[in-house]
């Protein structure tokens, strides 16, 4: 067995695999051609492995799969679903897996008859979609939170749930009618009992899931759950049973993905489309770039597309060739990574956008866009950073000016959803970007910037990443900047007055002391309830802060092993992306993150309640 050949191939494969998911349920040859051929073609063609890969035919698919999970390409492969990795392992080995995979979850972990029956008209507190509301405030009012400032110091772990085979925690926990809905990068979507963590159902998608689940009634009244995957598929399933009702692929680019939660309103789903193109561009064989982001409106009853509006109106055109003759294209990019925000009063849908991938720059990148909910027409654009053309080649030697004219391109995406908030009759849109800035926009004046304030430094992987929270008076934002050479600049947490932008308080990052590894920056979205702000760090520390002055009310170290209710071995670690969910006196959060700056992989969902 030539381990060096296997390791070298895995590195090459990672270039393709990190860039995007399956187009649909494909065979191994097509999957290999889509993700690997750009750097590993043979004379036989793009879909055939080169001669040195013959050595892989001597290996069992189980061995190849294990290398994907624990070897050189673990970080890259972790963004692929369980099904995708198995297809590749069988193709590369030329052999089928020898046994039927063991059950992922033991039968004992499933709910029994003693669990409350499902109701299609659920009453009680809820957190639905990414931000808890259609306006994405990430604020839970007192009656739904069921948790006071005095209760918080008495929080203790009630149960833990392990995600099978995962190296990252799941999506934003969604609670509707006493059921918890969550997806994973493994392509698993679970419905759990929020009180006990027992499993109602498990659904496997074609590709990994990063979008939160949105739940709502169908025309007949039955509750449905909606989500997207990293192959740009959108699913509608029965919220009680997990039965697939419909599935629709909404973009034909091979590296298109759905990362933001669909917004459900008046029988329509509004779904953002982003991509994994940026990481592919460092390979000179890749013909960068033809992807353009979009917003899609779908009929929630059947998944039919009602309208689709691209963030770049015209398709990319040839702009030149690179040094080895690969054709390059532009303009491109402007993905929508985040859940859209509904403005019922103005009949508008707000979305935040990412950067361009290649020249020429457009006025829609790094911006807030307002779409007409009925027609999809873009009603206004408010760009905050111009000429942000960025991809993975920008930091590489030999970058091509067609795809990266400025090696210092800022890469200052909006990585979080706009927040629509009501201030005594006046409405304001809030958002933060990776430059570390918090913005207040006027929705009645085409997004005019009312005020802007800094939370600290920003880079490609920070300042403000997954999202601030707004409680009606203040906006709270966490900063993810981290540089070991300047620890004093590590990102903290700040509170601003919504009306003026005045800084109310600022909390320094936690000390590393003897902690190893240590990364006390804040990437995960923050969540607010009356008097309390929940935040988490990249090294696994979960905190509850007073919204009055930022003092710590409660702290819990999640970077450890846990015994789980579903008997899956699990540990916590880096906390990023999804934030805390607070519903009915319980606090839910994921721990463990192996992507985009994560330092401690993990695979656990934690539920806390008051002792």
XYZ file of C-alpha atoms in Angstrom:
611
model
C 0.000 0.000 0.000
C 1.494 3.345 -1.042
C 0.415 5.708 1.717
C 2.277 8.628 0.135
C 0.295 8.260 -3.082
C -2.933 8.152 -1.075
C -1.957 11.251 0.907
C -0.902 13.139 -2.223
C -4.151 12.274 -3.972
C -6.144 13.343 -0.939
C -4.453 16.764 -0.989
C -5.325 17.128 -4.655
C -8.877 15.954 -4.083
C -9.272 18.546 -1.346
C -8.822 21.337 -3.884
C -11.949 20.172 -5.648
C -13.889 18.968 -2.679
C -13.577 22.184 -0.729
C -15.112 24.063 -3.608
C -18.535 22.558 -3.907
C -20.981 19.664 -3.620
C -22.676 17.151 -5.898
C -24.952 18.308 -8.689
C -27.457 15.617 -7.699
C -27.339 11.918 -6.891
C -24.345 11.148 -9.123
C -22.178 8.125 -9.753
C -18.561 8.136 -8.634
C -17.073 8.914 -12.057
C -19.160 12.047 -12.429
C -18.398 13.093 -8.878
C -14.670 12.581 -9.485
C -14.875 14.607 -12.685
C -16.708 17.442 -10.987
C -14.355 17.856 -8.045
C -11.010 16.281 -8.864
C -10.325 16.503 -12.588
C -9.194 20.129 -12.561
C -5.952 19.101 -10.870
C -5.883 15.384 -11.560
C -6.729 14.670 -15.186
C -5.310 11.776 -17.150
C -5.011 11.086 -20.823
C -8.230 9.129 -20.572
C -10.193 12.291 -19.859
C -11.468 14.484 -17.079
C -13.577 11.781 -15.484
C -10.829 9.152 -15.341
C -8.284 8.951 -12.508
C -4.628 9.259 -13.488
C -2.359 6.174 -13.525
C -0.956 6.815 -10.044
C -4.445 6.348 -8.629
C -4.391 2.701 -9.653
C -2.829 2.048 -6.278
C -6.148 3.025 -4.689
C -7.750 0.017 -6.358
C -5.743 -2.095 -3.928
C -7.419 -0.464 -0.939
C -10.758 -1.181 0.636
C -13.384 1.557 0.449
C -13.527 1.479 4.245
C -9.840 2.496 4.375
C -10.287 5.361 1.918
C -13.352 6.561 3.799
C -11.409 6.501 7.070
C -8.646 8.668 5.533
C -11.284 11.141 4.427
C -12.566 11.284 8.007
C -9.277 11.372 9.925
C -6.393 11.885 7.505
C -4.817 14.658 5.454
C -8.049 15.929 3.985
C -10.233 15.716 7.080
C -11.031 19.435 7.149
C -12.004 19.539 3.471
C -13.942 16.273 3.475
C -15.891 17.341 6.541
C -17.897 19.675 4.299
C -19.083 16.746 2.211
C -21.989 14.616 3.271
C -21.751 11.006 4.399
C -23.336 9.860 1.117
C -20.851 11.822 -1.010
C -17.832 10.381 0.781
C -19.111 6.826 0.422
C -19.714 7.254 -3.320
C -16.153 8.523 -3.803
C -14.621 5.790 -1.650
C -16.356 3.032 -3.636
C -15.406 4.610 -6.968
C -11.748 5.086 -6.081
C -11.348 1.593 -4.661
C -13.394 -0.064 -7.380
C -15.117 -2.079 -4.674
C -18.379 -1.981 -2.793
C -18.459 -1.636 0.960
C -18.369 -5.104 2.472
C -21.228 -4.735 4.889
C -24.369 -2.718 5.305
C -23.502 0.312 7.472
C -24.475 -0.038 11.094
C -27.402 1.997 12.298
C -26.239 5.541 12.941
C -28.515 5.901 15.933
C -29.459 2.985 18.217
C -33.145 2.150 18.390
C -33.125 2.961 22.088
C -32.536 6.623 21.245
C -35.882 6.946 19.443
C -38.889 8.408 21.227
C -41.426 6.101 22.818
C -45.158 6.373 23.289
C -44.731 8.409 26.444
C -43.540 11.472 24.482
C -46.107 14.184 23.768
C -48.062 13.685 20.554
C -47.375 15.883 17.536
C -49.719 18.809 16.888
C -50.181 20.531 13.529
C -51.286 23.641 15.400
C -48.457 23.937 17.922
C -48.915 26.336 20.778
C -46.289 27.638 23.119
C -42.865 29.189 22.659
C -40.817 28.661 19.516
C -37.654 29.637 17.651
C -38.197 29.265 13.912
C -35.583 29.614 11.173
C -32.212 31.312 11.541
C -33.064 34.396 13.554
C -36.132 33.213 15.465
C -38.429 35.586 13.557
C -38.961 36.672 9.952
C -37.054 39.856 10.831
C -34.011 37.883 12.100
C -33.607 39.792 15.367
C -32.074 36.830 17.224
C -34.040 38.054 20.265
C -36.381 35.886 22.312
C -38.976 37.818 24.392
C -39.506 36.923 28.044
C -42.689 34.878 27.627
C -41.055 32.620 25.023
C -37.633 32.502 26.661
C -39.035 31.364 30.013
C -35.720 32.368 31.524
C -34.908 35.434 33.639
C -31.639 37.116 34.521
C -31.881 35.537 37.966
C -32.379 32.061 36.460
C -29.330 32.111 34.217
C -26.616 31.465 36.872
C -28.467 28.252 37.799
C -28.338 26.732 34.312
C -26.995 23.176 34.194
C -26.659 20.537 31.503
C -29.882 18.578 31.006
C -28.943 16.369 28.054
C -26.404 16.035 25.237
C -26.935 14.594 21.750
C -24.069 13.287 19.582
C -24.042 13.808 15.815
C -22.869 10.509 14.257
C -19.556 10.684 12.397
C -19.442 14.469 12.480
C -16.561 16.859 13.176
C -18.755 19.938 13.510
C -21.941 20.714 15.389
C -25.198 21.230 13.564
C -27.227 24.137 12.253
C -29.150 26.695 14.302
C -31.458 24.650 16.593
C -35.092 25.310 15.673
C -37.879 24.637 18.196
C -41.521 24.423 17.111
C -44.248 22.649 19.070
C -41.801 21.034 21.473
C -39.746 19.511 18.662
C -36.178 20.461 17.831
C -35.071 20.481 14.165
C -31.376 20.536 13.255
C -29.171 19.557 10.297
C -25.491 18.624 9.964
C -22.619 18.738 7.481
C -22.974 14.940 7.287
C -26.281 15.424 5.470
C -28.393 14.352 8.450
C -31.493 16.284 9.499
C -32.967 15.346 12.883
C -36.253 15.960 14.639
C -35.714 15.558 18.388
C -37.876 15.965 21.437
C -36.754 19.272 22.935
C -37.405 18.142 26.489
C -35.474 14.855 26.413
C -33.406 14.725 23.209
C -34.995 11.476 21.991
C -35.212 11.087 18.193
C -38.533 11.428 16.362
C -37.024 11.002 12.912
C -33.830 11.295 10.875
C -33.650 12.335 7.221
C -30.573 12.053 4.977
C -29.952 14.631 2.258
C -27.738 14.351 -0.806
C -25.174 16.836 0.525
C -24.254 18.520 3.781
C -26.698 20.891 5.448
C -25.718 24.310 6.790
C -29.044 26.086 6.521
C -31.357 26.283 9.506
C -34.778 24.642 9.165
C -37.930 26.724 8.678
C -41.240 25.206 9.791
C -44.753 26.234 8.791
C -48.206 24.997 7.787
C -49.065 23.807 4.294
C -52.276 24.786 2.512
C -53.954 21.795 4.132
C -52.743 22.790 7.578
C -50.102 20.076 8.097
C -46.742 21.360 9.318
C -43.807 21.089 6.956
C -40.085 21.591 7.471
C -37.990 23.285 4.775
C -34.208 23.420 4.367
C -31.442 23.481 1.752
C -28.219 21.550 1.219
C -24.771 22.141 -0.202
C -25.764 20.820 -3.601
C -28.327 23.649 -3.962
C -31.229 21.285 -3.302
C -34.234 22.560 -1.336
C -36.382 20.055 0.539
C -39.924 20.073 1.846
C -40.632 17.294 4.371
C -43.483 16.385 6.689
C -42.571 17.976 10.022
C -44.154 15.121 11.994
C -42.677 12.123 10.171
C -39.747 13.415 8.096
C -41.321 12.007 4.924
C -40.011 13.719 1.784
C -42.775 15.685 0.052
C -40.700 17.378 -2.637
C -37.130 18.256 -3.571
C -35.934 20.857 -6.058
C -32.460 21.849 -7.271
C -32.519 25.617 -7.724
C -29.170 26.341 -9.407
C -27.335 24.317 -12.040
C -23.813 25.544 -11.276
C -21.858 22.494 -9.994
C -20.618 24.407 -6.941
C -23.797 26.239 -6.023
C -24.984 25.770 -2.436
C -27.779 26.836 -0.110
C -26.335 28.000 3.210
C -28.935 30.494 4.436
C -32.225 29.316 5.911
C -35.245 29.677 3.622
C -37.683 32.369 4.740
C -41.294 31.133 4.761
C -44.088 33.674 4.314
C -47.620 33.483 2.884
C -47.094 30.137 1.175
C -43.781 31.092 -0.376
C -40.206 30.112 0.387
C -37.489 32.667 -0.295
C -34.168 30.864 -0.708
C -30.688 32.429 -1.044
C -28.032 30.861 -3.303
C -24.290 31.003 -2.652
C -21.339 28.886 -3.838
C -18.049 27.141 -3.042
C -16.265 28.641 -6.046
C -13.816 30.924 -4.197
C -11.603 28.131 -2.878
C -11.289 26.531 -6.325
C -9.588 29.514 -7.954
C -6.137 28.818 -6.521
C -5.964 25.984 -9.073
C -4.843 27.488 -12.439
C -6.832 24.826 -14.313
C -10.088 26.167 -12.933
C -11.930 28.466 -15.399
C -12.839 31.188 -12.909
C -15.598 32.279 -12.689
C -19.173 31.997 -13.936
C -21.231 31.597 -10.788
C -23.524 34.449 -9.734
C -25.622 34.527 -6.591
C -29.393 34.696 -6.601
C -32.595 34.845 -4.609
C -35.273 32.289 -5.476
C -38.982 32.368 -4.632
C -40.660 28.960 -4.465
C -44.167 27.655 -3.978
C -43.950 26.021 -0.544
C -46.663 23.525 -1.512
C -44.723 21.829 -4.316
C -41.287 23.452 -4.665
C -42.039 25.099 -8.006
C -39.877 28.137 -8.728
C -41.968 31.320 -8.986
C -39.109 33.703 -9.727
C -35.323 33.803 -9.608
C -33.339 37.036 -9.483
C -29.579 37.041 -9.949
C -27.389 39.415 -7.952
C -25.489 40.095 -11.198
C -27.987 40.745 -14.000
C -25.921 39.480 -16.946
C -24.136 36.166 -17.310
C -20.333 36.140 -17.193
C -18.383 36.731 -20.406
C -14.800 35.740 -21.397
C -12.337 38.281 -19.952
C -8.986 36.723 -20.888
C -6.790 33.703 -20.278
C -4.333 32.976 -17.514
C -0.683 32.004 -17.865
C -1.443 28.369 -18.757
C -4.246 29.237 -21.164
C -7.282 28.593 -18.985
C -10.234 30.727 -20.061
C -11.341 33.203 -17.385
C -14.781 34.768 -16.987
C -16.495 37.698 -15.326
C -18.254 39.372 -13.663
C -19.031 36.730 -11.061
C -19.771 36.081 -7.411
C -22.015 38.173 -5.149
C -23.349 35.128 -3.285
C -26.099 35.384 -0.687
C -24.836 33.335 2.256
C -27.510 34.320 4.731
C -31.195 33.924 5.523
C -33.294 36.706 3.952
C -35.357 39.101 6.071
C -39.076 39.743 5.490
C -40.566 43.253 5.541
C -44.330 42.690 5.391
C -45.192 46.394 5.538
C -43.152 47.336 2.451
C -43.560 43.971 0.680
C -39.768 43.742 0.527
C -37.237 41.012 1.098
C -33.773 42.063 2.322
C -30.585 40.115 1.671
C -26.920 40.729 2.407
C -24.297 39.812 -0.201
C -20.709 38.668 -0.542
C -17.837 39.768 -2.754
C -17.120 39.458 -6.476
C -14.911 36.571 -7.628
C -13.482 38.110 -10.816
C -13.442 41.392 -12.731
C -15.299 43.594 -13.390
C -16.553 44.669 -9.970
C -20.301 45.144 -9.589
C -22.364 47.486 -7.414
C -24.201 44.575 -5.797
C -21.265 43.045 -3.909
C -20.827 43.660 -0.148
C -24.264 45.212 -0.094
C -27.810 45.087 1.210
C -30.338 44.326 -1.547
C -34.086 44.912 -1.333
C -36.209 42.574 -3.493
C -39.882 42.995 -4.342
C -41.464 39.927 -2.746
C -44.052 39.527 -5.493
C -41.874 39.930 -8.607
C -38.264 39.543 -7.467
C -37.309 42.942 -8.858
C -34.399 44.557 -7.023
C -35.900 47.773 -5.672
C -32.719 49.240 -4.205
C -29.052 48.467 -3.524
C -26.876 49.850 -0.732
C -23.216 48.903 -1.214
C -20.849 49.547 1.705
C -17.526 48.358 0.206
C -16.653 48.859 -3.461
C -14.309 46.817 -5.678
C -14.092 43.827 -3.343
C -12.893 41.132 -5.771
C -11.580 38.202 -3.743
C -10.918 34.477 -4.012
C -8.351 31.997 -2.712
C -5.805 32.966 -5.383
C -5.463 36.492 -3.993
C -2.884 35.408 -1.417
C -1.111 33.013 -3.789
C 2.076 33.562 -5.769
C 1.290 34.141 -9.423
C -2.252 35.426 -8.933
C -3.950 36.530 -12.132
C -5.222 40.148 -12.218
C -8.318 39.048 -14.119
C -9.563 37.151 -11.088
C -7.750 39.122 -8.383
C -6.599 42.602 -9.408
C -5.640 43.538 -5.828
C -3.760 41.052 -3.613
C -4.974 43.040 -0.595
C -8.627 42.715 -1.548
C -10.535 43.026 1.731
C -13.002 40.098 1.408
C -15.520 41.967 3.548
C -18.668 39.931 2.920
C -21.833 40.304 4.868
C -21.851 36.877 6.543
C -24.996 37.547 8.587
C -28.623 38.358 7.868
C -30.017 41.886 7.895
C -32.105 42.609 11.006
C -35.293 44.661 10.732
C -36.142 46.394 14.000
C -38.944 48.745 15.043
C -37.955 51.829 17.075
C -41.225 53.349 18.262
C -42.671 53.497 14.768
C -39.419 54.081 12.888
C -37.854 50.990 11.361
C -34.137 50.395 10.943
C -32.132 47.691 9.197
C -29.030 46.431 11.011
C -26.141 44.323 9.706
C -22.475 43.659 10.397
C -19.687 42.682 8.012
C -16.297 40.977 8.115
C -14.606 44.373 8.191
C -15.892 44.520 11.784
C -18.416 47.283 11.115
C -21.998 47.541 12.378
C -24.351 49.489 10.092
C -27.793 50.999 10.598
C -29.717 51.491 7.333
C -32.898 53.424 6.560
C -35.318 51.136 4.658
C -37.421 54.168 3.642
C -34.473 55.894 1.951
C -33.028 53.105 -0.218
C -30.858 51.842 2.621
C -29.147 55.138 3.401
C -26.580 54.573 6.153
C -27.844 56.221 9.342
C -24.756 55.357 11.374
C -21.822 52.958 11.338
C -19.481 51.891 14.112
C -16.509 49.555 14.426
C -16.233 46.530 16.726
C -12.495 46.186 16.054
C -10.340 44.716 13.334
C -11.595 42.541 10.530
C -10.074 40.011 8.123
C -11.108 37.291 5.703
C -12.359 35.232 8.664
C -13.585 38.066 10.903
C -14.653 40.737 12.362
C -18.384 40.232 12.523
C -19.226 36.805 11.211
C -22.514 35.021 11.802
C -24.564 37.721 13.375
C -25.532 40.381 15.892
C -28.705 40.393 17.988
C -31.142 43.234 18.627
C -33.456 43.570 21.648
C -35.391 46.652 20.517
C -33.125 49.115 22.316
C -29.588 47.965 21.617
C -27.626 45.958 19.076
C -25.017 43.465 20.293
C -22.157 42.334 18.068
C -19.276 39.894 18.534
C -15.931 40.130 16.711
C -13.992 37.117 15.402
C -10.629 38.775 14.742
C -7.719 36.732 16.091
C -3.988 37.085 15.580
C -1.513 35.384 17.884
C 1.025 38.164 17.281
C -1.324 40.832 18.624
C -3.482 39.184 21.306
C -4.659 42.582 22.520
C -6.652 42.930 19.280
C -8.539 39.648 19.636
C -12.239 40.207 19.059
C -14.576 40.968 21.944
C -18.258 41.881 22.299
C -19.840 45.328 22.096
C -23.238 46.902 22.689
C -24.479 49.947 20.722
C -27.498 52.192 21.091
C -29.807 51.471 18.154
C -30.772 55.079 17.558
C -27.389 56.767 17.680
C -24.744 54.056 17.396
C -23.219 55.201 20.679
C -21.096 52.506 22.343
C -22.731 51.383 25.590
C -20.196 48.814 26.727
C -17.378 46.656 25.452
C -16.175 43.297 26.799
C -12.613 42.171 26.291
C -11.965 38.573 25.132
C -11.384 35.880 27.718
C -7.839 35.159 28.875
C -5.976 32.133 27.554
C -4.103 31.559 30.833
C -3.065 27.875 30.677
C -5.746 26.919 28.155
C -4.499 24.892 25.167
C -5.564 25.292 22.441
C -6.835 28.818 22.952
C -8.758 31.107 20.617
C -11.095 33.400 22.570
C -12.508 35.202 19.526
C -16.230 35.258 18.777
C -17.451 33.898 15.445
C -20.787 32.363 16.450
C -23.963 34.410 16.218
C -25.049 35.968 19.505
C -28.548 35.592 20.968
C -30.434 37.938 23.306
C -33.258 37.537 25.808
C -34.400 40.316 28.188
C -31.362 41.253 30.262
C -29.076 38.518 28.900
C -26.800 38.042 25.888
C -25.449 34.580 25.015
C -22.124 34.313 23.193
C -19.534 31.615 22.485
C -15.844 31.420 21.591
C -13.752 29.540 19.060
C -12.201 27.533 21.893
C -15.530 26.320 23.260
C -16.511 28.698 26.059
C -20.203 29.565 26.316
C -21.171 32.678 28.279
C -24.228 34.618 29.359
C -23.578 38.354 29.745
C -25.659 41.094 31.277
C -27.065 43.359 28.559
C -26.824 46.204 31.068
C -23.044 46.302 31.378
C -21.561 43.141 29.812
C -20.625 41.446 33.083
C -20.545 37.644 33.046
C -23.612 35.996 34.607
C -22.763 32.374 33.735
C -20.046 30.450 31.917
C -19.752 26.849 30.730
C -16.756 25.148 29.094
C -18.067 22.924 26.276
C -14.644 21.697 25.075
C -14.832 18.252 26.658
C -16.355 14.804 26.246
C -20.042 14.189 26.896
C -22.260 11.212 27.620
C -25.145 11.444 25.167
C -28.792 10.408 25.201
C -28.343 8.688 21.826
C -25.186 6.790 22.924
C -23.012 8.368 20.195
C -19.491 9.293 21.352
C -19.364 13.095 21.384
C -17.220 16.029 22.405
C -17.519 19.785 22.274
C -15.018 22.239 20.832
C -14.932 25.366 18.718
C -18.224 27.255 18.556
C -19.047 29.045 15.309
C -21.882 29.720 12.891
C -25.107 28.794 14.747
C -25.797 30.600 18.007
C -27.771 29.750 21.118
C -31.510 29.022 20.981
C -33.595 29.846 24.076
C -37.116 28.417 24.320
C -39.372 27.583 27.267
C -36.737 27.815 29.980
C -34.147 25.781 28.055
C -30.941 26.796 26.272
C -29.740 24.825 23.243
C -26.385 25.136 21.490
C -23.994 23.207 19.256
C -20.329 22.712 20.087
C -17.520 21.568 17.800
C -16.447 23.156 14.516
C -13.845 22.002 11.997
C -14.243 24.588 9.210
C -13.117 28.173 8.603
C -10.869 28.831 11.571
C -12.170 26.153 13.931
C -9.445 24.758 16.190
C -11.333 22.006 18.047
C -13.559 19.607 16.060
C -16.629 18.333 17.846
C -20.075 16.853 17.325
C -22.431 17.648 20.165
C -25.758 19.408 20.741
C -26.205 20.562 24.339
C -29.424 21.372 26.198
C -29.415 23.319 29.488
C -32.169 24.057 31.968
C -32.432 25.623 35.413
C -31.640 23.315 38.313
